[in-house]
XYZ file of C-alpha atoms in Angstrom:
731
model
C 12.752 -35.778 17.063
C 9.117 -36.611 16.177
C 8.015 -40.191 16.667
C 6.331 -42.254 13.968
C 3.034 -41.805 15.791
C 3.317 -37.994 15.912
C 4.350 -37.978 12.257
C 1.326 -40.046 11.299
C -0.880 -37.757 13.375
C 0.543 -34.729 11.506
C -0.091 -36.367 8.140
C -3.662 -37.183 9.144
C -4.320 -33.653 10.417
C -2.836 -32.167 7.244
C -4.956 -34.438 5.039
C -8.120 -33.448 6.887
C -7.191 -29.755 6.655
C -6.715 -30.005 2.880
C -10.040 -31.849 2.600
C -11.717 -28.986 4.458
C -10.131 -26.468 2.099
C -11.597 -28.399 -0.806
C -15.001 -28.451 0.915
C -14.806 -24.668 1.264
C -14.305 -24.427 -2.510
C -10.533 -24.700 -2.995
C -9.148 -21.804 -4.972
C -12.674 -20.681 -5.855
C -13.545 -19.673 -2.280
C -13.725 -15.904 -1.676
C -10.667 -15.868 0.603
C -8.390 -16.849 -2.297
C -9.998 -14.591 -4.892
C -8.065 -11.451 -5.713
C -10.790 -10.057 -7.997
C -12.682 -7.078 -6.593
C -15.905 -5.733 -8.081
C -14.656 -2.173 -8.243
C -11.259 -2.845 -9.808
C -12.340 -2.536 -13.453
C -14.139 0.770 -12.843
C -11.228 2.063 -10.762
C -8.724 1.268 -13.512
C -10.950 3.013 -16.082
C -11.100 6.041 -13.799
C -7.323 6.061 -13.321
C -6.838 5.729 -17.067
C -8.993 8.822 -17.607
C -7.040 10.696 -14.935
C -3.746 9.757 -16.535
C -5.012 11.078 -19.870
C -6.019 14.304 -18.164
C -2.639 14.538 -16.434
C -0.941 14.338 -19.810
C -3.365 16.371 -21.950
C -5.331 18.496 -19.465
C -8.629 17.408 -21.059
C -11.039 17.635 -18.118
C -14.269 17.460 -20.115
C -13.107 14.464 -22.157
C -12.113 12.673 -18.964
C -15.571 13.284 -17.470
C -17.230 11.913 -20.604
C -15.071 8.789 -20.367
C -16.058 8.306 -16.721
C -19.764 8.790 -17.511
C -19.516 6.128 -20.204
C -18.129 3.665 -17.633
C -20.945 4.478 -15.186
C -23.563 3.968 -17.872
C -22.626 0.273 -17.947
C -23.839 -0.212 -14.353
C -26.660 2.343 -14.195
C -29.401 -0.305 -14.079
C -28.213 -1.430 -10.641
C -28.892 1.526 -8.248
C -26.488 0.350 -5.538
C -23.633 -0.392 -7.958
C -24.243 2.917 -9.723
C -24.096 4.830 -6.421
C -20.951 2.935 -5.445
C -19.411 3.735 -8.827
C -20.106 7.467 -8.407
C -18.608 7.337 -4.906
C -15.501 5.554 -6.184
C -14.906 8.214 -8.834
C -15.380 11.084 -6.363
C -12.905 9.432 -3.986
C -10.317 8.703 -6.662
C -10.517 12.250 -8.033
C -9.794 13.658 -4.576
C -6.938 11.260 -3.830
C -5.407 11.946 -7.214
C -5.741 15.693 -6.739
C -3.637 15.596 -3.574
C -0.513 14.873 -5.635
C -1.398 16.289 -9.055
C -0.707 19.706 -10.532
C -3.560 19.130 -13.012
C -6.279 19.131 -10.332
C -8.322 22.262 -11.069
C -11.698 23.594 -9.921
C -13.427 21.927 -12.882
C -12.409 18.495 -11.639
C -13.196 19.486 -8.044
C -16.737 20.350 -9.171
C -16.929 17.063 -11.049
C -15.893 15.197 -7.896
C -18.591 17.008 -5.883
C -21.268 16.102 -8.423
C -20.301 12.424 -8.450
C -20.368 12.323 -4.635
C -23.762 14.061 -4.648
C -25.092 11.481 -7.095
C -23.783 8.726 -4.806
C -25.467 10.262 -1.742
C -28.830 10.483 -3.529
C -28.435 6.896 -4.690
C -27.621 5.505 -1.254
C -30.412 7.495 0.429
C -32.990 6.353 -2.119
C -32.066 2.707 -1.536
C -33.048 2.810 2.144
C -31.422 0.116 4.256
C -29.900 -1.407 1.144
C -27.709 1.713 0.898
C -25.392 0.765 3.733
C -24.538 3.370 6.373
C -20.838 2.891 5.674
C -21.366 3.670 1.981
C -23.389 6.823 2.743
C -20.757 7.878 5.266
C -18.037 7.503 2.626
C -19.986 9.519 0.046
C -20.639 12.334 2.547
C -16.970 12.350 3.552
C -15.723 12.765 -0.018
C -18.364 15.326 -0.946
C -17.424 17.411 2.111
C -13.713 17.354 1.228
C -14.244 18.004 -2.481
C -16.796 20.775 -1.927
C -14.586 22.495 0.663
C -11.587 22.343 -1.692
C -13.718 23.720 -4.535
C -14.938 26.600 -2.340
C -11.469 27.398 -1.088
C -10.247 27.730 -4.670
C -12.981 30.070 -5.896
C -15.599 27.785 -7.433
C -16.360 27.434 -11.147
C -18.420 30.530 -12.012
C -15.905 31.501 -14.687
C -15.448 27.978 -16.104
C -18.553 27.665 -18.269
C -21.821 25.754 -17.917
C -20.267 22.298 -18.240
C -19.208 22.375 -14.589
C -22.218 24.034 -12.958
C -22.577 27.399 -11.268
C -20.499 26.687 -8.206
C -19.735 29.902 -6.350
C -17.201 29.700 -3.557
C -19.887 30.382 -0.948
C -22.254 27.726 -2.263
C -19.502 25.090 -2.313
C -18.456 25.859 1.273
C -22.085 25.741 2.459
C -22.436 22.312 0.837
C -19.256 21.151 2.569
C -20.520 22.252 5.982
C -23.917 20.695 5.284
C -22.219 17.378 4.419
C -20.183 17.494 7.613
C -23.344 17.975 9.659
C -25.093 15.075 7.939
C -21.956 12.981 8.482
C -22.163 13.605 12.245
C -25.752 12.326 12.205
C -25.004 9.267 10.084
C -22.145 8.115 12.321
C -23.919 8.922 15.617
C -24.849 5.278 16.215
C -21.810 3.795 14.500
C -18.954 4.373 16.914
C -15.653 2.999 15.637
C -11.918 3.622 16.157
C -10.581 6.775 14.509
C -14.027 8.313 14.057
C -13.336 11.224 16.395
C -10.256 12.159 14.377
C -12.124 11.720 11.097
C -14.865 14.176 12.065
C -12.325 16.672 13.411
C -10.337 16.394 10.191
C -13.368 17.035 7.949
C -14.426 20.026 10.036
C -10.836 21.281 9.933
C -10.754 21.077 6.137
C -13.989 23.089 5.910
C -12.546 25.775 8.198
C -9.217 25.755 6.360
C -10.844 26.205 2.949
C -13.226 28.884 4.288
C -10.197 30.787 5.547
C -8.519 30.467 2.144
C -11.654 31.782 0.407
C -11.896 34.775 2.763
C -8.231 35.687 2.430
C -8.494 35.446 -1.369
C -11.668 37.556 -1.514
C -13.918 34.784 -2.855
C -16.334 35.245 0.055
C -16.876 37.962 2.638
C -14.760 38.057 5.765
C -11.420 39.439 4.718
C -7.920 38.543 5.825
C -8.526 38.924 9.555
C -11.554 36.616 9.630
C -9.724 34.231 7.287
C -6.884 33.954 9.802
C -9.398 33.268 12.572
C -10.822 30.419 10.491
C -7.295 29.082 10.034
C -6.672 29.266 13.790
C -9.808 27.174 14.368
C -8.729 24.738 11.656
C -5.340 24.384 13.358
C -7.041 23.404 16.615
C -9.204 20.872 14.797
C -6.215 19.272 13.071
C -4.446 19.072 16.433
C -7.538 17.286 17.785
C -7.478 14.880 14.817
C -3.758 14.294 15.327
C -4.232 13.499 19.037
C -7.142 11.186 18.303
C -5.329 9.265 15.559
C -2.091 9.068 17.562
C -4.052 7.514 20.426
C -5.785 5.052 18.076
C -3.066 4.178 15.564
C 0.205 5.814 16.610
C 1.958 8.528 14.605
C 3.408 6.211 11.953
C 0.062 5.814 10.233
C -1.379 7.269 6.985
C -4.324 8.970 8.746
C -2.089 10.635 11.307
C 0.240 11.871 8.554
C -2.687 13.740 6.959
C -3.129 15.771 10.145
C 0.634 16.378 10.392
C 0.635 17.642 6.792
C -2.171 20.119 7.421
C -0.533 21.393 10.626
C 2.656 22.107 8.700
C 0.741 23.970 5.977
C -1.382 25.983 8.418
C 1.490 27.021 10.660
C 3.264 28.290 7.574
C 0.223 30.315 6.503
C -0.142 31.709 10.027
C 3.510 32.811 9.930
C 4.577 30.479 12.739
C 7.799 29.664 10.966
C 9.466 27.463 13.579
C 6.312 25.402 14.123
C 5.844 25.047 10.371
C 9.381 23.647 10.072
C 8.830 21.284 13.021
C 5.596 19.833 11.598
C 6.876 19.657 8.006
C 10.107 17.986 9.115
C 8.006 15.488 11.053
C 5.847 14.902 7.982
C 8.927 14.291 5.826
C 10.390 11.779 8.299
C 7.051 9.925 8.467
C 6.607 9.865 4.695
C 10.175 8.641 4.265
C 9.522 5.790 6.673
C 6.058 4.845 5.395
C 6.349 5.435 1.632
C 9.998 6.009 0.831
C 12.096 8.650 -0.843
C 10.591 8.206 -4.335
C 6.922 8.648 -3.518
C 5.481 11.839 -5.119
C 4.094 13.097 -1.791
C 7.494 12.575 -0.128
C 9.149 14.576 -2.909
C 6.502 17.299 -2.596
C 7.046 17.454 1.179
C 10.815 17.672 0.735
C 10.403 20.673 -1.583
C 8.122 22.358 0.967
C 10.693 21.762 3.702
C 13.473 23.142 1.500
C 11.435 26.320 0.954
C 10.868 26.704 4.702
C 14.522 26.108 5.576
C 15.883 28.477 2.947
C 19.663 28.730 3.186
C 19.717 26.090 5.934
C 18.436 23.524 3.416
C 21.938 22.968 2.032
C 22.621 20.320 4.674
C 20.884 17.011 3.934
C 20.711 16.373 7.694
C 18.385 19.380 7.963
C 15.574 17.275 6.521
C 15.480 14.929 9.476
C 15.289 11.832 7.287
C 17.567 9.359 9.051
C 17.047 6.695 6.396
C 18.052 9.008 3.552
C 21.018 10.371 5.484
C 22.275 6.864 6.224
C 21.948 5.826 2.586
C 23.878 8.911 1.440
C 26.647 8.087 3.911
C 26.840 4.522 2.589
C 26.959 5.755 -1.013
C 29.775 8.153 -0.154
C 31.786 5.183 1.121
C 30.891 2.793 -1.715
C 34.559 2.264 -2.531
C 34.996 0.554 0.867
C 32.594 -2.256 -0.058
C 34.098 -5.383 -1.585
C 33.017 -8.924 -2.376
C 36.396 -10.045 -1.033
C 35.075 -9.481 2.487
C 32.605 -12.362 2.074
C 33.486 -15.962 1.322
C 31.161 -17.710 -1.177
C 30.903 -20.586 1.307
C 29.074 -18.259 3.720
C 26.158 -17.870 1.310
C 23.937 -20.912 1.771
C 20.287 -21.919 2.028
C 20.715 -21.749 5.813
C 21.927 -18.125 5.904
C 19.417 -16.250 8.059
C 18.462 -12.902 6.481
C 17.164 -11.651 9.836
C 20.548 -11.757 11.580
C 22.991 -10.532 8.909
C 24.255 -6.951 9.237
C 23.734 -4.214 6.636
C 27.284 -4.072 5.249
C 27.544 -7.856 4.963
C 24.205 -7.965 3.136
C 25.573 -5.606 0.475
C 28.969 -7.303 0.144
C 27.434 -10.779 -0.004
C 25.360 -9.754 -3.032
C 28.514 -8.326 -4.614
C 30.012 -11.787 -4.043
C 26.987 -13.375 -5.759
C 27.643 -11.250 -8.847
C 31.342 -12.148 -8.750
C 30.945 -15.891 -8.082
C 28.350 -16.285 -10.804
C 30.853 -14.838 -13.293
C 28.825 -11.804 -14.372
C 31.091 -9.163 -12.803
C 34.023 -10.321 -14.916
C 31.959 -11.158 -18.018
C 30.564 -7.607 -18.304
C 33.417 -5.702 -16.680
C 31.061 -4.388 -14.010
C 32.695 -1.503 -12.076
C 32.884 -2.496 -8.421
C 31.831 0.950 -7.178
C 28.826 1.055 -9.533
C 27.736 -2.378 -8.317
C 28.100 -1.328 -4.674
C 26.052 1.811 -5.333
C 23.376 -0.182 -7.154
C 22.979 -2.559 -4.214
C 23.099 0.213 -1.584
C 20.511 2.272 -3.491
C 18.294 -0.758 -3.980
C 18.581 -1.521 -0.254
C 17.571 2.057 0.504
C 14.543 1.650 -1.746
C 13.032 -1.037 0.497
C 10.993 0.331 3.413
C 11.911 -0.876 6.886
C 8.341 -0.097 7.986
C 7.061 -2.994 5.863
C 6.961 -6.165 7.930
C 7.434 -8.409 4.881
C 8.301 -6.493 1.696
C 11.547 -5.071 3.036
C 15.294 -5.500 2.475
C 15.377 -8.838 4.325
C 12.905 -10.265 1.837
C 14.848 -8.793 -1.092
C 18.149 -10.232 0.140
C 16.605 -13.669 0.688
C 15.041 -13.706 -2.783
C 18.362 -12.689 -4.348
C 20.165 -15.409 -2.371
C 17.670 -18.041 -3.566
C 18.090 -17.011 -7.188
C 21.869 -17.137 -6.753
C 21.718 -20.668 -5.327
C 19.572 -21.717 -8.277
C 21.719 -20.248 -11.059
C 24.854 -21.675 -9.425
C 23.476 -25.210 -9.673
C 25.410 -26.967 -12.470
C 22.202 -28.418 -13.908
C 20.709 -24.936 -14.242
C 23.893 -23.046 -15.121
C 24.482 -25.088 -18.270
C 21.321 -23.610 -19.806
C 22.074 -20.002 -18.846
C 24.767 -17.703 -20.137
C 26.236 -14.666 -18.339
C 23.468 -12.394 -19.696
C 20.704 -14.556 -18.230
C 22.516 -14.913 -14.896
C 23.013 -11.152 -14.653
C 19.336 -10.549 -15.475
C 18.257 -12.966 -12.732
C 20.392 -11.291 -10.054
C 19.366 -7.731 -10.959
C 15.698 -8.737 -11.188
C 15.597 -10.432 -7.797
C 17.590 -7.620 -6.181
C 15.138 -4.968 -7.423
C 11.920 -6.954 -7.861
C 10.059 -5.211 -4.981
C 11.970 -1.934 -4.801
C 9.955 0.915 -3.258
C 7.173 -1.505 -2.298
C 4.553 0.443 -0.277
C 3.489 -2.527 1.866
C 0.140 -2.884 0.099
C -0.820 -4.663 -3.117
C -1.757 -3.308 -6.555
C -5.458 -3.574 -5.782
C -5.062 -1.226 -2.818
C -3.099 1.270 -4.930
C -5.865 1.213 -7.524
C -8.609 1.628 -4.926
C -6.862 4.654 -3.408
C -5.742 6.372 -6.641
C -2.129 6.185 -5.555
C 0.262 8.021 -7.904
C 1.748 4.621 -8.820
C -1.650 3.438 -10.054
C -2.277 6.658 -11.988
C 1.085 6.369 -13.718
C 0.392 2.709 -14.540
C -3.435 2.260 -14.644
C -3.368 -1.537 -14.948
C -3.954 -4.441 -12.561
C -0.173 -4.999 -12.216
C 0.700 -1.366 -11.474
C 2.982 -2.369 -8.603
C 5.203 -4.621 -10.733
C 5.388 -1.887 -13.377
C 6.463 0.561 -10.679
C 9.253 -1.774 -9.488
C 10.379 -2.160 -13.087
C 10.317 1.601 -13.648
C 12.571 2.178 -10.619
C 14.931 -0.591 -11.743
C 15.290 0.916 -15.204
C 16.078 4.290 -13.641
C 18.926 2.690 -11.711
C 20.303 1.153 -14.921
C 19.861 4.309 -17.016
C 22.868 5.532 -18.980
C 24.729 8.158 -16.993
C 23.507 6.880 -13.650
C 26.094 6.094 -10.963
C 24.267 2.785 -10.458
C 24.454 1.732 -14.120
C 26.367 -1.548 -13.942
C 25.869 -2.081 -17.707
C 28.132 0.837 -18.600
C 30.633 -1.436 -20.381
C 28.058 -3.598 -22.180
C 27.509 -3.212 -25.920
C 24.131 -1.828 -26.961
C 22.729 -5.026 -28.499
C 23.564 -7.143 -25.473
C 22.401 -4.393 -23.128
C 19.010 -4.387 -24.844
C 18.769 -8.171 -24.466
C 19.657 -8.015 -20.747
C 17.201 -5.208 -19.981
C 14.470 -7.074 -21.873
C 15.122 -10.141 -19.711
C 14.970 -7.968 -16.584
C 11.666 -6.417 -17.669
C 10.097 -9.809 -18.324
C 11.438 -11.269 -15.078
C 10.191 -8.469 -12.796
C 6.778 -8.534 -14.468
C 6.769 -12.321 -13.929
C 6.517 -11.693 -10.165
C 2.891 -10.677 -10.783
C 0.759 -13.454 -9.269
C -1.549 -13.127 -12.259
C 1.134 -14.972 -14.265
C 1.642 -17.744 -11.709
C -0.438 -20.408 -13.455
C 1.228 -19.636 -16.787
C 4.702 -20.056 -15.277
C 3.793 -23.361 -13.606
C 2.335 -24.586 -16.905
C 5.522 -23.652 -18.784
C 7.638 -25.521 -16.230
C 5.416 -28.588 -16.618
C 5.835 -28.336 -20.389
C 9.632 -28.248 -20.080
C 9.565 -31.298 -17.765
C 7.788 -33.469 -20.345
C 9.682 -36.009 -22.504
C 11.393 -34.135 -25.297
C 11.435 -30.980 -23.184
C 14.277 -29.078 -21.585
C 16.129 -32.096 -20.181
C 16.220 -33.743 -23.601
C 17.816 -30.827 -25.405
C 21.479 -30.028 -25.800
C 22.282 -27.050 -23.525
C 24.427 -25.549 -26.281
C 21.386 -25.399 -28.574
C 18.897 -24.248 -25.933
C 16.526 -21.732 -27.570
C 16.268 -18.107 -26.459
C 12.592 -18.674 -25.613
C 13.519 -21.512 -23.240
C 16.191 -19.392 -21.575
C 13.658 -16.613 -21.054
C 11.225 -19.090 -19.537
C 13.923 -20.242 -17.135
C 14.851 -16.695 -16.114
C 11.223 -15.824 -15.380
C 10.623 -19.090 -13.527
C 13.710 -18.680 -11.341
C 12.799 -15.104 -10.408
C 9.156 -16.014 -9.702
C 10.120 -19.085 -7.651
C 12.716 -17.089 -5.718
C 10.060 -14.499 -4.880
C 7.932 -17.337 -3.453
C 10.788 -19.105 -1.674
C 10.208 -18.007 1.921
C 8.538 -21.280 2.870
C 11.216 -23.317 1.033
C 13.839 -22.185 3.532
C 14.690 -23.752 6.917
C 11.802 -23.886 9.379
C 12.818 -20.956 11.602
C 13.298 -18.619 8.650
C 10.092 -19.814 6.966
C 8.180 -19.209 10.188
C 9.459 -15.616 10.340
C 8.491 -14.881 6.756
C 5.091 -16.513 7.217
C 4.233 -14.382 10.231
C 5.509 -11.233 8.552
C 3.384 -11.586 5.431
C 0.285 -12.283 7.543
C 0.980 -9.133 9.538
C 1.398 -7.050 6.390
C -1.891 -8.406 5.004
C -3.589 -7.684 8.331
C -2.286 -4.098 8.291
C -3.590 -3.534 4.752
C -6.999 -4.911 5.688
C -7.165 -2.556 8.676
C -6.525 0.372 6.334
C -9.235 -0.851 3.970
C -11.737 -0.972 6.834
C -10.775 2.461 8.163
C -10.987 4.052 4.713
C -14.248 2.277 3.788
C -12.619 0.514 0.845
C -13.717 -2.810 -0.589
C -12.053 -5.346 1.698
C -9.599 -7.911 0.325
C -11.259 -11.196 1.261
C -8.057 -13.197 1.773
C -6.755 -10.557 4.207
C -9.810 -10.532 6.487
C -9.907 -11.861 10.052
C -6.207 -12.719 10.199
C -6.334 -12.042 13.941
C -8.188 -15.373 14.135
C -6.016 -18.519 14.293
C -8.265 -20.438 11.873
C -8.096 -17.647 9.275
C -4.293 -17.607 9.537
C -4.074 -21.375 9.128
C -6.514 -21.397 6.228
C -4.690 -18.604 4.382
C -1.249 -20.153 4.890
C -2.330 -23.679 3.961
C -4.114 -22.419 0.875
C -0.985 -20.535 -0.188
C 1.256 -23.547 0.392
C -1.048 -26.181 -1.090
C -2.399 -24.352 -4.127
C 0.394 -21.911 -5.008
C 3.891 -22.606 -3.689
C 3.958 -26.414 -3.657
C 2.918 -26.889 -7.328
C 5.534 -24.325 -8.405
C 8.435 -25.847 -6.490
C 7.325 -29.376 -7.337
C 7.636 -28.485 -11.020
C 11.103 -27.045 -10.395
C 12.182 -30.156 -8.448
C 11.034 -32.372 -11.319
C 13.242 -30.430 -13.708
C 16.132 -30.044 -11.287
C 16.075 -32.699 -8.493
C 18.728 -30.839 -6.481
C 15.907 -28.497 -5.373
C 13.801 -31.300 -3.970
C 14.900 -30.409 -0.383
C 13.317 -26.973 -0.852
C 10.103 -28.577 -2.114
C 10.126 -30.937 0.875
C 10.537 -27.955 3.217
C 7.360 -26.482 1.737
C 5.486 -29.749 2.234
C 6.761 -29.964 5.800
C 5.357 -26.475 6.529
C 2.026 -27.539 5.033
C 1.916 -30.747 7.100
C 2.325 -28.696 10.279
C -1.109 -27.139 9.770
C -3.880 -29.112 11.435
C -7.195 -27.260 11.733
C -8.150 -29.373 14.762
C -4.915 -28.534 16.597
C -4.082 -25.002 15.507
C -2.650 -24.190 18.931
C 0.211 -26.592 18.131
C 1.099 -24.787 14.892
C 4.492 -23.142 15.365
C 3.913 -20.471 12.711
C 0.735 -19.112 14.339
C 1.082 -15.346 14.688
C 0.044 -14.910 18.301
C 0.895 -11.223 18.039
C -2.028 -10.610 15.686
C -4.379 -12.349 18.098
C -3.076 -10.166 20.935
C -3.286 -7.028 18.764
C -6.918 -7.808 17.979
C -7.699 -8.221 21.684
C -6.099 -4.846 22.444
C -8.026 -3.178 19.615
C -11.311 -4.671 20.816
C -10.579 -3.439 24.341
C -9.813 0.023 22.961
C -12.974 -0.065 20.857
C -15.105 -0.992 23.872
C -13.520 1.811 25.878
C -14.330 4.193 23.050
C -17.958 3.076 22.982
C -18.338 3.376 26.744
C -16.442 6.663 27.072
C -18.607 9.481 28.415
C -18.856 11.357 25.140
C -22.150 13.117 24.562
C -22.993 11.872 21.088
C -26.451 13.435 21.379
C -25.043 16.949 21.720
C -23.027 16.433 18.521
C -26.056 15.011 16.776
C -28.381 17.822 17.887
C -25.901 20.550 16.994
C -25.654 19.148 13.468
C -29.456 18.764 13.267
C -29.993 22.375 14.325
C -27.694 23.624 11.566
C -29.386 21.435 8.955
C -32.916 22.402 9.998
C -31.975 26.075 9.944
C -31.048 25.652 6.283
C -33.675 23.162 5.112
C -36.656 23.494 7.457
C -37.723 21.488 10.472
C -39.062 18.549 8.454
C -35.955 18.068 6.374
C -34.525 15.116 8.304
C -35.891 12.769 10.966
C -34.179 12.915 14.346
C -32.017 9.872 15.037
C -32.075 8.859 18.696
C -28.547 8.165 19.947
C -28.019 5.408 22.459
C -26.592 8.032 24.816
C -30.025 9.744 24.883
C -30.941 7.004 27.315
C -27.989 7.691 29.607
C -27.399 10.415 32.135
C -25.153 13.072 30.626
C -22.170 14.490 32.501
C -21.095 18.143 32.091
C -19.570 19.291 28.817
C -17.274 22.123 27.924
C -16.333 23.700 24.611
C -12.698 23.495 23.520
C -10.826 26.475 22.038
C -11.168 24.906 18.586
C -14.950 24.570 18.775
C -15.025 20.913 19.723
C -16.961 19.273 22.505
C -14.603 17.862 25.120
C -15.123 15.215 27.776
C -12.063 13.876 29.510
C -9.238 13.407 27.005
C -11.453 12.636 24.006
C -12.544 15.402 21.678
C -15.355 15.362 19.128
C -16.183 18.093 16.673
C -19.604 19.681 16.530
């Protein structure tokens, strides 16, 4: 038990830490700002893509994008960045869209070309990373354009892109990319170069086999064989750097499945495509468009053998189907209401108990009886929702969903709260918290927008993630669905309940946080909620309460007992850290509040800022309205008081794993830099190809650091790469 002296010391350290936060700028400091410069342009781009998806109006979409770029044309760097963003988003969108045609491929190439010219003309101001990104996307878009025949028959609006010209541009971009990155060694770079080269070879093979360029079927197959070797090299490189359960590695797995199918290696095609499906299931879930697309490809490969669900190799899906088949065995009677408390640890409960305990929450709150909810439909709803949360997410997973639902249940069961809410509001709260993060990809809306994820294209707004969760929830409640627990509810009341659910799930958007806190403060004033007769409580007030309960429940991790709060705190930091790593690897604008979380001070600063500026004001407002929740508010304050910037090593919630992970990554990075890879050979090979096309004075030679070192012997791999030891680079 802490002594008075240690308690005073903690208070003093906490006070000083808060003072430092204020000195840094409080909520105005970059680390707490969620606004990114590119978000508005990205959303405009996604909006144009959505219009094109629906109407197929490529030219109109391009005109809309040009109008957005015109707004920033006076700033050369921003204009170049804008062109690069659009080229990138067009390519990412095309990977999952049936509307992606050669006209849009040509458009993507032209935007990337404009970005390259802009970055090169700006000298040092055009950062190497930005030029590298533009070259990367031009190479991929140009190769794809060439592999699909170019635009010679599409009219003058899209340029005279023959297949051969597009493929030459792609190879030229790859060679320039090798030169640009020669002095910028970083993790994953070897795989990145191999992947780009593999795409160029793959698309060249497609063009030859289709008769777009000379070479014929036999030479096309040889190009595909080389591409297969390059994708294997990329896969090995990325597995070594990131492991197989990583978005970059999955790209190589996808291409290996496709290529083996084209090369008539049926068994290998099935093996790679099954592996891709299992990885996509684990990383993005069953409902992601690319997972669905992969499943269809696997079905086609398996043929008659596809009848068995187990043939797909998706353990998660198979397990969920088994649970659904036994839904009638689940019952709330197996769980006593007394077992559901604030102290229940979501990290130790088993899967079946987690489902049955939520069934008990519906029963104990009176909504099962009030709306004659079929027990089997409720069990299937909860099982399906559970299956929609990805175990690969460290924070936004089923454990988080269960905990949020439990918190909302504890709140609506409080007599002081329950008297203001009827069965409809209580049902809306439980469904909303159960499904509020369903199919969460482990990254935020900003990341989805920056990467043109199908979710962001479907909902091109800053809260695309919340809209996606809502969309999935409404599908589960759709008439005719086995998970429709509103089957016995009259239409008027059903509409009211679903409206409450929509508002509540959208209220989990942090953009509405200040509004919700302000509404709670309004209700706590004299003459507010506590002064009114519960029987005459207005519908508007009830809706405010529903939204506030769901939002507060979503932010309740630090209101729970210390051990549970510590787990949730570490998990969210890890998920942020993982997203930031992806942003760095993909040359995206970095989320400031997710940076440097491998550093103890950054962790403490982020967590204290979240507690002090976000969670504490929210739960303080709730405790003022309903004093029975003061213990939860005090838990939050206790977690905040534990953070002392001068004694971070004493902070129990410090994620030492991130610090260790960063040390391992730095060690790996240093090994990569010191590995005996002949960067100069790669650089010179690319230079020779460029000079052969453009003349000897086209580009200055860039001296690699390895020019100064003694080179050890090299050999050429079967796939055309330069090999030294176990590391392969692509020339």
